[in-house]
XYZ file of C-alpha atoms in Angstrom:
263
model
C -5.218 -23.563 5.883
C -4.150 -21.541 2.956
C -2.015 -18.301 4.186
C -2.226 -15.193 1.571
C 1.331 -15.643 1.254
C 1.131 -18.865 -0.281
C -2.178 -18.139 -2.328
C 0.181 -15.149 -3.717
C 3.137 -17.640 -4.640
C 5.555 -16.401 -1.728
C 8.607 -18.253 -0.524
C 10.831 -18.681 2.057
C 13.545 -15.708 1.116
C 17.088 -16.416 2.640
C 19.679 -13.335 3.376
C 17.378 -10.500 1.679
C 16.469 -8.770 4.833
C 18.612 -5.755 4.280
C 19.851 -6.217 7.973
C 21.945 -3.258 9.050
C 20.045 -0.366 7.838
C 17.353 0.953 9.749
C 15.075 1.846 6.179
C 14.289 -1.561 3.878
C 12.142 -1.324 0.728
C 11.471 -4.241 -1.279
C 8.519 -5.573 -3.626
C 5.421 -7.757 -3.076
C 4.738 -10.488 -1.282
C 8.629 -11.895 -1.282
C 9.562 -8.870 -0.194
C 7.156 -8.507 2.794
C 8.140 -12.139 3.367
C 11.922 -11.212 3.966
C 11.614 -8.140 5.561
C 8.643 -8.086 7.824
C 10.069 -10.164 10.538
C 12.775 -8.263 11.574
C 11.191 -4.781 11.200
C 9.113 -2.893 13.778
C 6.914 -0.966 11.203
C 6.288 -1.733 8.013
C 4.508 0.577 5.465
C 2.503 -0.810 2.685
C 2.326 1.191 -0.658
C -0.483 0.331 -3.624
C -0.804 4.031 -4.885
C -2.683 3.258 -7.566
C -4.987 2.425 -5.964
C -5.684 0.238 -2.727
C -3.073 2.196 -0.006
C -4.615 5.852 -1.611
C -8.237 4.726 -1.383
C -7.813 3.544 2.325
C -5.988 7.103 2.986
C -9.258 9.005 1.078
C -12.010 6.460 2.862
C -10.260 7.473 6.545
C -10.000 11.154 5.639
C -13.513 10.819 4.922
C -13.755 9.357 8.404
C -14.519 5.720 7.100
C -12.853 2.438 8.657
C -11.832 -0.355 5.474
C -11.076 -3.457 6.144
C -8.453 -5.265 4.032
C -10.238 -8.761 2.332
C -8.845 -11.444 -0.198
C -9.695 -10.393 -4.260
C -11.844 -12.876 -5.456
C -12.848 -14.642 -2.298
C -16.565 -15.968 -1.735
C -16.598 -15.025 1.800
C -16.532 -11.308 0.955
C -19.547 -10.880 1.361
C -20.058 -12.771 4.393
C -17.370 -11.082 6.200
C -18.696 -7.672 5.676
C -21.805 -8.761 7.041
C -20.200 -10.015 9.999
C -18.079 -7.338 10.811
C -21.237 -4.103 9.920
C -19.402 -3.300 6.951
C -20.270 -2.531 2.941
C -18.800 -4.705 1.012
C -16.992 -2.436 -2.077
C -17.760 -3.264 -5.305
C -17.495 -1.483 -9.280
C -17.206 2.106 -9.510
C -19.401 2.096 -13.102
C -23.434 1.289 -10.657
C -21.913 4.279 -8.108
C -21.066 1.430 -5.695
C -17.902 2.457 -3.088
C -15.054 0.860 -4.730
C -11.125 1.233 -4.815
C -11.892 4.665 -6.405
C -10.446 7.506 -4.126
C -11.461 10.067 -5.489
C -15.371 8.592 -4.484
C -13.648 7.091 -0.983
C -13.244 10.893 -0.453
C -16.955 11.377 -0.141
C -17.940 8.343 1.773
C -20.196 9.235 5.009
C -18.343 9.323 8.455
C -18.555 6.268 10.242
C -18.547 3.819 6.901
C -17.329 0.530 7.391
C -15.801 -0.355 4.209
C -14.440 -4.535 2.982
C -12.140 -3.159 0.484
C -10.567 -6.044 -1.536
C -7.690 -5.686 -3.954
C -5.263 -7.952 -5.800
C -2.193 -6.670 -4.674
C -2.216 -4.132 -1.664
C -5.256 -5.673 0.430
C -3.419 -9.241 -0.625
C -0.129 -7.432 1.340
C -2.194 -6.262 4.092
C -3.825 -9.318 4.982
C -0.545 -11.369 4.753
C 1.400 -8.961 7.061
C -1.308 -9.538 9.788
C -1.093 -13.258 9.337
C 3.152 -12.695 9.616
C 2.153 -11.091 12.776
C 4.097 -7.509 11.881
C 3.538 -5.408 14.772
C 2.693 -2.177 13.001
C 1.626 -2.124 9.666
C 0.706 1.585 8.254
C -1.036 1.967 4.845
C 1.502 5.108 2.838
C 0.610 6.609 -0.401
C 1.807 10.085 -1.896
C -1.085 11.849 -0.102
C -0.311 11.226 3.664
C 3.887 10.059 2.626
C 5.584 12.562 5.008
C 2.792 11.652 7.795
C 3.304 7.983 7.423
C 7.047 8.707 7.908
C 6.586 10.169 10.780
C 4.593 8.144 12.410
C 6.325 5.092 11.482
C 9.089 6.458 13.297
C 7.726 7.013 16.500
C 6.313 3.553 16.693
C 9.864 2.001 15.401
C 11.577 3.731 18.325
C 14.880 2.962 16.548
C 13.914 -0.075 15.107
C 14.104 -1.037 11.516
C 11.139 0.370 9.144
C 10.490 -2.098 6.089
C 8.382 -0.243 3.602
C 7.086 -2.537 0.890
C 5.963 -1.790 -2.464
C 2.910 -3.427 -3.866
C 3.209 -3.711 -7.406
C 1.075 -4.865 -10.073
C 0.345 -8.096 -11.719
C 1.207 -9.335 -15.614
C -2.216 -11.178 -17.150
C -4.541 -10.893 -14.815
C -4.671 -10.448 -10.808
C -2.808 -13.458 -9.943
C -0.093 -13.224 -13.091
C 3.933 -12.788 -11.851
C 4.769 -9.331 -10.067
C 4.963 -6.184 -12.524
C 7.332 -3.702 -10.351
C 5.503 -0.235 -10.861
C 6.479 3.157 -11.193
C 3.940 4.686 -8.720
C 4.471 2.195 -6.007
C 8.123 3.069 -6.239
C 7.270 6.634 -6.313
C 5.071 6.558 -3.394
C 7.416 4.314 -1.422
C 10.390 6.414 -2.107
C 8.160 9.669 -0.641
C 7.980 7.806 2.402
C 11.432 7.100 2.432
C 12.606 10.750 1.863
C 10.571 11.847 4.747
C 12.337 9.082 6.959
C 16.047 9.919 5.440
C 16.536 13.498 4.189
C 20.521 12.679 3.332
C 19.598 9.679 1.720
C 22.683 8.143 2.702
C 23.124 4.262 1.949
C 25.635 3.470 4.774
C 24.433 1.775 7.794
C 22.287 2.385 9.488
C 20.212 4.499 7.449
C 18.885 3.410 3.876
C 19.564 0.338 2.313
C 20.779 0.669 -1.343
C 17.204 -0.615 -2.125
C 15.721 2.078 -0.262
C 17.996 4.598 -1.201
C 17.266 3.744 -4.689
C 13.398 4.332 -4.322
C 14.132 7.833 -2.576
C 16.416 8.722 -5.233
C 13.763 8.464 -7.947
C 10.938 9.942 -5.830
C 13.280 12.977 -5.372
C 13.430 13.442 -9.444
C 10.001 12.894 -9.840
C 8.519 15.430 -7.386
C 8.420 18.345 -9.719
C 6.139 16.405 -11.870
C 4.269 13.710 -9.936
C 1.227 14.775 -11.793
C 2.540 13.951 -15.340
C 4.329 10.950 -14.345
C 1.468 9.339 -13.127
C -0.392 10.067 -15.833
C 1.970 8.850 -18.192
C 3.045 5.557 -16.514
C 1.526 2.175 -17.911
C -1.042 1.990 -14.404
C -2.266 5.547 -14.825
C -2.571 5.039 -18.910
C -4.715 2.554 -17.887
C -7.068 4.049 -15.459
C -7.378 7.290 -17.631
C -8.398 4.744 -20.861
C -11.378 3.681 -18.083
C -12.023 7.023 -17.858
C -10.752 7.531 -14.001
C -8.709 10.386 -14.697
C -9.845 11.634 -11.138
C -8.227 8.394 -9.111
C -5.204 9.270 -11.065
C -5.257 13.385 -10.319
C -6.155 12.080 -6.301
C -3.165 9.678 -6.436
C -0.854 11.751 -7.245
C -1.302 14.442 -4.580
C 1.639 14.800 -2.479
C 1.480 15.544 1.533
C -2.197 17.166 1.124
C -3.504 15.131 4.532
C -1.893 14.035 7.739
C -4.097 10.884 7.613
C -1.770 7.655 8.858
C -3.824 4.649 8.410
C -2.684 1.779 10.841
C -3.920 -1.747 10.707
C -5.631 -3.123 13.964
C -7.888 -6.156 14.482
C -10.963 -3.547 12.904
C -9.215 -2.495 10.161
C -7.211 0.231 8.868
C -7.923 3.208 11.705
C -6.160 6.430 11.933
C -3.109 6.093 14.054
């Protein structure tokens, strides 16, 4: 059976685990592969839009089941789990839109595929990560607090999903919004931003510094980045605005056998 990491082009990564640091940061499937084995807690970040959507759905009282993108088995999976399968926003279906998911009926079970964040969640589960949390700007400090408690002093890995060049299966495109979302979690974990062991790795400190610099203008930054411009061009400026809200909820989505539920 092909694993999600293999589907995404993941490869074995050597000597990239950022050993010796409490807080670590990397990108995409290979970053997850490098960091997850030694981490007590993995925080996934996909600001536009998967982890923001997960947070919004849980704020509404729903449960989110991540699923592989473009997989013919999604409808069957949803039926087997008593869940609704997310679709397209245009006809009014539940979708990756966080602004719509904030209005979900409490108790809804939603199967939510996405090519980046959901794929990483499936891959993290396949890797056997002990705790997997969904972080975003909306819940950054709450996620950091929960991660620190769950880790018990062990390493915390923050993995940014990134976007894709040339469609959902293209090469990874590091993106501003995920760098800032990861940085927001790391800023709450380590106010000092020290890059000396045992705190932030240089990679984590760099992400934190990017967030600290952008924090006074998160709305404008997300609206002006490539992903934000794309969503606004589709008429979804409301999703960008919802994703740019910082620390507006204490909801911490944690991946369990039943999907993402409040930690």
